[in-house]
Coordinates of C-alpha atoms in Angstrom, one line a residue:
M1 CA 10.8 -0.2 15.2
Y2 CA 13.4 -2.3 16.7
G3 CA 15.5 -1.7 19.7
S4 CA 14.9 -0.3 23.2
E5 CA 12.9 2.8 24.1
R6 CA 14.6 6.0 25.3
A7 CA 14.6 6.7 28.9
G8 CA 11.7 9.1 30.2
D9 CA 8.9 9.6 32.7
D10 CA 5.8 7.2 32.3
V11 CA 4.0 10.5 31.9
E12 CA 5.8 11.1 28.6
R13 CA 4.8 7.8 27.1
T14 CA 1.7 6.7 25.2
A15 CA -0.7 4.0 26.6
F16 CA 0.9 1.8 23.8
R17 CA 4.5 2.3 24.9
K18 CA 3.8 1.8 28.7
S19 CA 2.4 -1.6 27.8
K20 CA 5.6 -2.1 25.5
K21 CA 8.0 -1.4 28.6
K22 CA 5.7 -3.4 30.8
Y23 CA 6.5 -6.7 29.0
K24 CA 9.9 -5.8 27.5
L25 CA 12.9 -7.8 28.5
Y26 CA 14.7 -6.4 31.2
Y27 CA 17.8 -7.8 33.5
E28 CA 18.0 -7.2 37.3
N29 CA 20.6 -4.6 38.1
N30 CA 23.1 -6.6 39.8
P31 CA 26.9 -5.5 39.4
K32 CA 28.3 -8.6 40.7
S33 CA 26.3 -10.8 37.9
S34 CA 28.4 -11.7 34.9
K35 CA 26.9 -11.1 31.5
K36 CA 26.1 -14.5 31.0
K37 CA 24.5 -15.1 34.3
K38 CA 22.4 -12.0 34.5
Q39 CA 19.0 -12.8 36.0
L40 CA 15.8 -11.6 34.3
K41 CA 13.4 -9.4 35.7
Q42 CA 10.1 -11.2 36.5
V43 CA 7.2 -10.0 34.6
D44 CA 3.5 -10.4 35.5
L45 CA 1.8 -12.4 32.4
S46 CA -1.5 -12.8 34.2
E47 CA -3.2 -10.3 31.8
V48 CA -1.8 -12.0 28.8
L49 CA -4.4 -13.7 26.8
D50 CA -3.6 -17.2 26.0
F51 CA -5.4 -18.5 22.7
K52 CA -3.8 -21.9 23.0
F53 CA -5.3 -22.3 26.5
I54 CA -8.6 -20.6 25.3
S55 CA -8.9 -22.9 22.3
E56 CA -8.3 -26.0 24.7
L57 CA -11.1 -25.0 27.2
F58 CA -13.4 -24.3 24.4
N59 CA -13.1 -27.6 22.7
L60 CA -13.4 -29.2 26.1
K61 CA -16.2 -27.4 27.7
G62 CA -17.5 -24.8 25.0
E63 CA -16.6 -22.2 27.4
L64 CA -14.9 -18.8 26.4
P65 CA -13.5 -16.0 28.5
P66 CA -15.2 -12.7 28.6
G67 CA -14.8 -10.4 25.3
V68 CA -13.7 -13.4 23.3
V69 CA -15.7 -14.9 20.6
H70 CA -15.6 -18.2 18.4
V71 CA -15.9 -17.5 14.8
S72 CA -18.0 -20.0 12.8
C73 CA -16.6 -19.8 9.2
G74 CA -16.2 -23.2 8.0
F75 CA -12.3 -23.2 8.6
D76 CA -10.7 -26.6 9.5
R77 CA -9.1 -25.0 12.7
S78 CA -10.9 -23.1 15.7
V79 CA -11.0 -19.4 14.8
F80 CA -11.3 -16.6 17.7
G81 CA -12.1 -13.0 17.8
L82 CA -12.7 -10.0 20.0
E83 CA -16.2 -8.7 20.7
N84 CA -14.9 -4.9 20.8
L85 CA -12.9 -5.3 17.6
P86 CA -14.5 -6.6 14.5
G87 CA -12.0 -7.9 11.8
F88 CA -9.5 -9.3 14.2
Y89 CA -9.0 -13.0 13.9
F90 CA -6.8 -15.5 16.0
I91 CA -6.1 -19.0 14.8
P92 CA -4.1 -20.8 17.3
G93 CA -2.0 -23.7 15.9
A94 CA -3.2 -23.0 12.5
L95 CA 0.0 -24.6 10.9
T96 CA 1.2 -27.9 11.5
L97 CA 5.0 -28.7 12.6
D98 CA 6.1 -30.1 9.4
E99 CA 4.7 -26.6 7.8
Q100 CA 6.5 -24.4 10.5
C101 CA 9.6 -26.2 9.8
K102 CA 9.4 -25.8 6.2
W103 CA 8.7 -22.1 6.4
I104 CA 11.4 -21.4 9.0
R105 CA 13.9 -23.2 6.5
E106 CA 12.4 -20.9 3.7
S107 CA 12.8 -17.7 6.0
L108 CA 16.4 -18.4 6.6
M109 CA 17.7 -19.8 3.6
K110 CA 15.7 -18.6 0.6
F111 CA 13.7 -15.4 1.6
P112 CA 16.9 -13.3 2.0
Q113 CA 18.3 -13.8 -1.1
P114 CA 18.5 -11.2 -3.9
P115 CA 16.7 -9.6 -5.5
N116 CA 14.6 -9.8 -2.2
R117 CA 16.0 -6.9 -0.1
T118 CA 17.0 -6.9 3.4
N119 CA 18.0 -4.4 6.2
H120 CA 21.7 -5.2 5.1
N121 CA 21.4 -3.9 1.7
V122 CA 21.9 -0.3 2.9
I123 CA 25.5 -1.1 3.9
Y124 CA 26.5 -4.1 2.0
R125 CA 24.1 -4.1 -1.1
P126 CA 22.6 -7.6 -1.9
I127 CA 24.2 -10.7 0.1
S128 CA 23.7 -14.0 -1.2
N129 CA 23.8 -17.5 0.9
L130 CA 24.0 -15.7 4.2
F131 CA 22.7 -18.4 6.2
S132 CA 25.2 -21.1 4.5
A133 CA 28.1 -18.8 5.2
A134 CA 27.3 -18.4 8.8
K135 CA 26.9 -22.2 9.1
E136 CA 30.1 -22.8 7.5
G137 CA 31.8 -20.1 9.7
K138 CA 32.8 -17.6 7.1
V139 CA 33.7 -14.0 7.4
F140 CA 32.6 -11.1 5.2
V141 CA 35.3 -9.0 4.2
E142 CA 35.5 -5.4 2.6
E143 CA 38.1 -4.7 0.0
R144 CA 38.9 -2.3 -2.5
S145 CA 38.5 -3.6 -6.1
N146 CA 42.1 -2.8 -7.1
N147 CA 43.2 -5.3 -4.6
D148 CA 45.0 -8.6 -5.6
L149 CA 42.2 -10.7 -4.4
D150 CA 42.7 -14.5 -3.8
S151 CA 40.5 -16.8 -5.9
D152 CA 39.2 -18.7 -2.8
S153 CA 36.3 -16.6 -2.0
S154 CA 32.6 -16.6 -2.9
A155 CA 29.5 -14.3 -2.8
S156 CA 31.1 -10.9 -3.8
V157 CA 28.9 -7.7 -3.2
S158 CA 29.9 -4.5 -4.9
N159 CA 28.7 -1.2 -3.4
G160 CA 29.0 0.5 -6.8
E161 CA 32.1 2.6 -5.7
S162 CA 35.8 1.3 -4.9
H163 CA 34.7 -1.3 -2.3
R164 CA 33.4 -4.7 -2.4
W165 CA 32.5 -7.4 0.2
K166 CA 33.5 -11.1 0.0
F167 CA 33.0 -14.3 2.1
Y168 CA 36.1 -15.8 3.1
E169 CA 37.2 -18.8 4.8
E170 CA 38.2 -17.7 8.5
G171 CA 41.8 -18.5 8.2
I172 CA 42.1 -16.5 5.1
S173 CA 40.2 -13.5 6.5
R174 CA 42.5 -13.1 9.3
S175 CA 45.3 -12.1 7.0
R176 CA 43.4 -9.4 5.7
G177 CA 41.8 -8.2 9.0
K178 CA 44.6 -5.7 9.8
T179 CA 43.9 -3.4 6.5
C180 CA 40.2 -4.4 5.7
K181 CA 36.9 -4.3 7.5
L182 CA 35.5 -7.6 8.5
V183 CA 32.4 -9.1 10.0
P184 CA 31.7 -12.7 10.7
A185 CA 28.5 -14.1 8.7
S186 CA 27.1 -15.4 12.0
V187 CA 27.1 -11.8 13.0
L188 CA 25.3 -10.5 10.0
L189 CA 22.6 -13.3 10.4
R190 CA 22.1 -12.4 13.8
K191 CA 21.4 -8.7 13.0
L192 CA 19.1 -9.7 10.0
R193 CA 15.9 -7.7 11.0
W194 CA 13.8 -8.1 7.8
S195 CA 13.4 -9.4 4.1
T196 CA 10.8 -8.3 1.9
L197 CA 9.2 -10.7 -0.8
G198 CA 7.3 -10.0 -3.9
L199 CA 7.0 -6.2 -4.5
Q200 CA 9.7 -4.6 -2.7
F201 CA 9.2 -2.0 0.1
N202 CA 11.2 1.1 0.1
W203 CA 11.8 2.1 3.7
S204 CA 13.3 5.4 2.8
N205 CA 10.2 6.5 1.0
R206 CA 7.9 4.1 2.8
N207 CA 5.9 2.9 -0.3
Y208 CA 6.0 -0.2 -2.6
D209 CA 8.4 0.6 -5.3
V210 CA 7.6 -1.3 -8.4
S211 CA 10.8 -0.3 -10.3
L212 CA 12.8 -2.2 -7.7
P213 CA 13.9 -5.9 -9.1
H214 CA 11.9 -8.6 -7.6
K215 CA 10.6 -12.0 -8.3
K216 CA 7.3 -13.9 -7.9
I217 CA 6.6 -15.1 -4.3
P218 CA 6.6 -18.6 -4.3
D219 CA 3.1 -20.3 -5.3
A220 CA 3.3 -22.5 -2.1
L221 CA 3.2 -19.4 0.0
C222 CA 0.7 -17.7 -2.1
Q223 CA -1.6 -20.6 -1.5
L224 CA -0.9 -20.9 2.3
A225 CA -1.5 -17.2 2.6
K226 CA -4.8 -17.6 0.7
R227 CA -6.0 -20.5 2.8
M228 CA -5.3 -18.7 6.1
A229 CA -6.8 -15.5 5.0
A230 CA -10.1 -17.1 4.3
P231 CA -12.0 -16.3 7.5
A232 CA -11.3 -12.6 7.0
M233 CA -12.2 -12.6 3.4
P234 CA -15.7 -11.5 2.0
I235 CA -17.7 -14.6 0.7
G236 CA -16.7 -15.3 -2.9
E237 CA -13.5 -13.3 -2.8
E238 CA -10.1 -14.9 -2.6
F239 CA -6.7 -13.5 -1.0
L240 CA -4.1 -12.5 -3.6
L241 CA -0.4 -12.4 -2.0
Q242 CA 1.4 -9.7 -3.8
A243 CA 4.0 -8.6 -1.0
A244 CA 5.3 -9.8 2.3
I245 CA 7.6 -8.6 5.2
V246 CA 9.6 -11.2 7.1
N247 CA 10.5 -10.1 10.5
Y248 CA 13.3 -11.8 12.3
F249 CA 13.5 -11.5 16.1
G250 CA 16.2 -12.8 18.7
S251 CA 16.2 -12.3 22.4
G252 CA 15.7 -8.6 23.5
D253 CA 14.4 -7.8 20.1
A254 CA 11.3 -5.8 20.0
L255 CA 9.0 -4.4 17.3
G256 CA 7.4 -0.8 18.3
G257 CA 3.7 0.0 17.8
H258 CA 2.9 0.6 14.1
L259 CA 0.5 0.6 11.3
D260 CA 0.7 -1.5 8.2
D261 CA -0.8 1.9 6.3
M262 CA 1.1 1.7 3.1
E263 CA -1.0 -0.8 1.1
A264 CA -3.2 0.7 -1.6
D265 CA -6.2 -1.6 -0.6
W266 CA -7.1 -1.5 3.0
S267 CA -10.2 -3.9 2.4
K268 CA -7.7 -6.9 2.4
P269 CA -6.7 -8.4 5.6
I270 CA -3.1 -8.4 6.9
V271 CA -2.1 -12.1 7.2
S272 CA 0.6 -12.7 9.9
M273 CA 2.1 -16.0 10.4
S274 CA 4.4 -16.7 13.6
F275 CA 7.3 -19.3 13.5
G276 CA 9.8 -20.0 16.2
C277 CA 9.8 -18.7 19.8
K278 CA 7.0 -17.8 21.7
A279 CA 6.3 -13.9 21.9
I280 CA 4.0 -11.3 23.2
F281 CA 2.0 -9.4 20.4
L282 CA 0.2 -6.2 21.6
L283 CA -2.9 -5.0 19.7
G284 CA -4.0 -1.7 20.3
G285 CA -6.7 0.7 18.9
K286 CA -6.6 3.6 16.1
S287 CA -4.4 5.9 18.4
R288 CA -1.2 5.1 20.2
E289 CA -3.3 6.4 23.5
D290 CA -5.6 3.5 23.3
E291 CA -4.8 0.7 25.9
P292 CA -3.4 -2.4 24.0
L293 CA -4.5 -6.0 24.5
A294 CA -1.5 -8.3 25.1
M295 CA -1.6 -12.0 24.0
F296 CA 0.7 -14.6 23.3
L297 CA 2.1 -15.7 19.9
R298 CA 3.2 -19.2 19.5
S299 CA 4.8 -21.1 16.5
G300 CA 2.2 -21.9 14.0
D301 CA -0.3 -19.4 15.1
V302 CA -1.9 -17.0 12.5
V303 CA -3.3 -13.7 13.1
L304 CA -5.7 -11.7 10.7
M305 CA -6.3 -8.0 10.8
A306 CA -9.2 -6.8 8.6
G307 CA -12.0 -4.2 8.8
E308 CA -11.6 -1.9 12.0
A309 CA -8.7 -4.2 13.1
R310 CA -6.5 -3.3 10.1
E311 CA -6.3 0.5 11.2
C312 CA -5.2 -0.6 14.7
F313 CA -1.6 -0.1 16.2
H314 CA 0.3 -3.4 16.8
G315 CA 3.7 -4.5 17.9
V316 CA 5.9 -7.1 19.7
P317 CA 7.4 -6.0 22.9
R318 CA 9.0 -9.5 24.0
I319 CA 10.4 -12.6 22.4
F320 CA 10.9 -15.6 24.9
T321 CA 13.9 -17.8 24.2
D322 CA 13.9 -19.9 27.4

């Protein structure tokens, strides 16, 4: 789902992919520019829906743009929806700054911890304390198990065969670099794409695998999800969080159009919370040929997708890091 689109004529692209291409990060083609000084191509953002501005305008004048509705549900923040898409809810600035900082820390330091799985499991198996290792400038080194290993190492990972990986201080890793594979922890952290909480998702089989080791989702996150999901829940019912996927984005990253369709019970909403850099979120229809609506996502925003919206393609074509 990540990465750039393959080249091709626009006629070969669906409406969703055309919109993704429209907002994707591109650089000006200037061979004289160095990599660090490449100029970003300008993107027309005039059609991107801005719920922060909509909320401010509504609170000030009670006005709303065409197609947007205010949802009265007794929530302690303004909640907005779309006339043509029942079940979609946008809560701008739903989370306080303190809450945002708390969950950013959790997302980097605790959520990728084993037994929670990440995209690194396929190559490296479980990695412990990746964020701390990156902060300390450590290097991940692959070694054969019969090597005479130094005792000054931490967080080893066995791949079940004759190799295992360990974090070493940078100076120690240099002496092994000629005979062993190595990768800086900072590079692994930058390449972290997702981690899974609660019931673990098996990406190979595209299902939730109850046989995979997992631990209970933190109570504080369960309570937060339950509180945020309230506008999309039937009266008298409470949201029960059993599984979550944390996506990590950097400059140039994108999340292709997809459906969250592996859950057994589609009567419950998708609860999506955003932290960090501003992004563009694309919300399409039940087909990739349906023209998607673009909207800004800011840190602290919450999106709920229930009912008809639960069956709509969605994705993230652009991250703003400026």
